[in-house]
XYZ file of C-alpha atoms in Angstrom:
226
model
C -34.365 -36.509 13.502
C -33.463 -34.764 10.271
C -29.849 -35.192 9.232
C -27.785 -32.031 8.978
C -25.771 -31.607 5.770
C -22.088 -32.311 6.232
C -19.900 -29.297 5.476
C -16.227 -30.075 5.047
C -13.390 -27.727 5.971
C -12.811 -26.717 2.347
C -16.423 -25.574 1.952
C -16.213 -23.631 5.199
C -13.051 -21.754 4.279
C -13.891 -21.066 0.607
C -15.950 -17.866 1.234
C -13.123 -16.513 3.397
C -10.532 -17.311 0.716
C -12.690 -15.604 -1.921
C -12.944 -12.557 0.346
C -9.173 -12.455 0.787
C -8.706 -12.804 -2.966
C -11.121 -9.973 -3.821
C -9.398 -7.711 -1.290
C -5.953 -8.574 -2.686
C -6.835 -7.962 -6.338
C -8.331 -4.567 -5.420
C -5.216 -3.735 -3.378
C -2.933 -4.792 -6.240
C -4.958 -2.781 -8.746
C -4.807 0.275 -6.484
C -1.033 -0.089 -6.011
C -0.465 -0.368 -9.756
C -2.834 2.521 -10.473
C -0.979 4.635 -7.921
C 2.394 4.011 -9.576
C 0.961 4.588 -13.067
C -0.776 7.853 -12.149
C 2.325 9.204 -10.373
C 4.445 8.566 -13.494
C 7.587 7.760 -11.520
C 8.442 4.511 -13.254
C 6.468 1.391 -14.051
C 6.909 -2.030 -12.499
C 9.470 -4.121 -14.377
C 7.128 -6.244 -16.486
C 5.194 -3.143 -17.547
C 8.399 -1.197 -18.200
C 9.642 -4.033 -20.409
C 6.390 -3.972 -22.383
C 6.637 -0.196 -22.865
C 10.190 -0.476 -24.208
C 9.274 -3.370 -26.508
C 6.317 -1.364 -27.831
C 8.569 1.616 -28.609
C 11.130 -0.612 -30.337
C 8.724 -2.727 -32.402
C 5.934 -0.125 -32.861
C 3.459 -2.785 -31.701
C 0.609 -1.322 -29.577
C 1.336 -1.529 -25.853
C -1.912 -3.356 -25.051
C -0.982 -6.095 -27.537
C 2.553 -6.327 -26.133
C 1.102 -6.767 -22.632
C -1.073 -9.617 -23.897
C 1.917 -11.251 -25.599
C 3.940 -10.788 -22.416
C 1.223 -12.546 -20.416
C 1.083 -15.412 -22.911
C 4.876 -15.733 -22.763
C 4.736 -15.887 -18.952
C 2.038 -18.573 -19.150
C 4.237 -20.693 -21.437
C 7.247 -20.289 -19.121
C 5.135 -21.326 -16.124
C 3.844 -24.449 -17.853
C 7.424 -25.401 -18.724
C 8.506 -24.812 -15.110
C 5.762 -27.031 -13.657
C 6.307 -29.612 -16.397
C 2.694 -30.093 -17.429
C -0.200 -28.434 -19.220
C -2.940 -27.383 -16.796
C -6.051 -25.948 -18.431
C -7.457 -24.876 -15.056
C -4.269 -22.913 -14.445
C -4.466 -21.249 -17.873
C -8.128 -20.330 -17.356
C -7.237 -18.901 -13.941
C -4.537 -16.728 -15.499
C -6.988 -15.322 -18.039
C -9.703 -14.767 -15.423
C -7.218 -12.778 -13.348
C -5.697 -10.680 -16.125
C -8.843 -9.061 -17.538
C -10.546 -7.702 -14.371
C -7.136 -6.685 -13.042
C -6.359 -4.623 -16.149
C -9.854 -3.096 -16.027
C -9.482 -2.057 -12.377
C -6.019 -0.575 -12.936
C -7.370 1.482 -15.839
C -10.317 2.854 -13.865
C -8.378 3.614 -10.682
C -5.453 5.256 -12.481
C -7.812 7.552 -14.400
C -9.568 8.560 -11.177
C -6.266 9.267 -9.420
C -5.077 11.381 -12.351
C -8.338 13.354 -12.278
C -7.767 13.974 -8.565
C -4.509 15.696 -9.516
C -2.169 13.269 -7.779
C 0.504 13.977 -10.387
C 0.627 17.620 -9.290
C 1.737 16.853 -5.735
C 5.275 17.834 -4.615
C 7.963 15.445 -5.844
C 8.882 14.102 -2.397
C 5.217 13.280 -1.697
C 4.904 11.512 -5.052
C 8.055 9.493 -4.367
C 6.688 8.349 -0.988
C 3.301 7.491 -2.520
C 5.018 5.595 -5.339
C 6.894 3.452 -2.818
C 3.630 2.892 -0.924
C 2.108 1.729 -4.216
C 4.869 -0.875 -4.639
C 4.335 -2.037 -1.041
C 0.590 -2.392 -1.750
C 1.429 -4.507 -4.806
C 3.795 -6.730 -2.795
C 1.244 -7.157 0.002
C -1.478 -8.081 -2.475
C 0.809 -10.592 -4.197
C 1.556 -12.176 -0.821
C -2.145 -12.556 -0.023
C -3.352 -14.020 -3.306
C -0.313 -16.278 -3.611
C -1.233 -17.777 -0.230
C -4.924 -18.003 -1.142
C -3.872 -19.557 -4.474
C -7.255 -19.541 -6.219
C -6.142 -17.793 -9.408
C -2.992 -15.766 -10.071
C -1.487 -13.362 -12.565
C 0.989 -15.451 -14.636
C 3.939 -13.184 -13.749
C 3.205 -13.525 -10.028
C 2.705 -17.274 -10.350
C 6.111 -17.479 -12.035
C 7.637 -15.880 -8.944
C 5.773 -18.341 -6.708
C 6.845 -21.366 -8.765
C 10.552 -20.501 -8.723
C 10.306 -19.432 -5.069
C 9.196 -22.831 -3.821
C 10.665 -25.054 -6.528
C 14.196 -23.658 -6.614
C 14.788 -21.183 -3.762
C 13.304 -22.864 -0.658
C 10.650 -20.196 -0.205
C 13.025 -17.211 -0.386
C 10.836 -14.431 -1.787
C 13.692 -11.965 -2.354
C 15.762 -14.254 -4.576
C 12.662 -15.596 -6.334
C 11.442 -12.095 -7.180
C 14.834 -11.127 -8.583
C 14.956 -14.353 -10.600
C 11.491 -13.767 -12.066
C 12.530 -10.199 -12.959
C 15.400 -11.554 -15.075
C 13.141 -11.839 -18.142
C 11.816 -8.238 -18.184
C 15.270 -6.874 -17.295
C 16.758 -8.767 -20.247
C 14.046 -7.400 -22.545
C 14.726 -3.842 -21.352
C 18.493 -4.218 -21.867
C 18.024 -5.573 -25.405
C 15.637 -2.786 -26.422
C 17.884 -0.090 -24.921
C 20.887 -1.487 -26.829
C 18.797 -1.406 -30.000
C 17.153 2.004 -29.629
C 19.578 3.835 -27.300
C 16.503 5.036 -25.401
C 14.935 4.010 -22.093
C 11.247 4.380 -21.286
C 9.066 3.899 -18.171
C 12.007 3.289 -15.829
C 12.337 5.567 -12.807
C 12.577 5.441 -9.020
C 9.470 3.245 -8.720
C 11.019 0.647 -11.026
C 14.237 0.573 -9.003
C 12.326 0.345 -5.703
C 10.288 -2.541 -7.117
C 13.443 -4.345 -8.269
C 15.239 -3.963 -4.945
C 12.443 -4.357 -2.411
C 9.298 -5.960 -3.846
C 10.430 -9.484 -2.989
C 11.339 -8.403 0.546
C 7.896 -6.891 1.129
C 6.191 -10.024 -0.238
C 8.036 -12.089 2.374
C 7.324 -9.527 5.101
C 3.605 -9.544 4.276
C 3.630 -13.360 4.441
C 4.646 -13.043 8.090
C 2.830 -9.879 9.201
C -0.343 -9.515 7.092
C -2.940 -12.213 7.828
C -0.211 -14.373 9.441
C -2.569 -17.324 9.962
C -3.086 -17.546 6.189
C -0.566 -20.047 4.858
C 0.331 -21.060 1.312
C -2.325 -23.466 0.038
C -2.385 -26.117 -2.664
C 0.981 -25.333 -4.204
C 1.261 -26.970 -7.622
C 4.878 -26.579 -8.639
């Protein structure tokens, strides 16, 4: 009798994890594109980059790259080791994510989403933040590759705050908030901060934790390396 190949549990679940990851990165890209196209305030890391760009006159795209590199360095310090697989994962996440956000935001703008009544745009902006939080929850649990800013939140969440997503999100936002405060003190101007930014600050961590429990509840955090 011919022997059947042995398939371990990891091999069986990998296609499912990849499917979850693809869904989550599309959902995150859509949520970010929605908030960008509505122009009601960027998420905190993006808002910090916009303010730094205005203060230093460095192109925004370059500031975003520098911001990502800075987050990578912070993460490596937090975990206490250099992991090339982790760094490669960060880079593999950042480029398709940025590409998808660019495409989707342009399409939403062409659809005229910015011309909707203010109350509708506010509701859609909050929905965008909830989409982002849900996506973060999914790909943090899948844990194949992560955006460095989201991995920072995951590291501090489980290393310092016993899994509390609300406190961890606020802690990880400390860096962009500090950058925004410094640039505002320097320039006496504030850019890219609006109701969406405030909603993200106050509730994104809560919705990450809620999605952990309610969205794909059988999917648990895997292979945490903190």
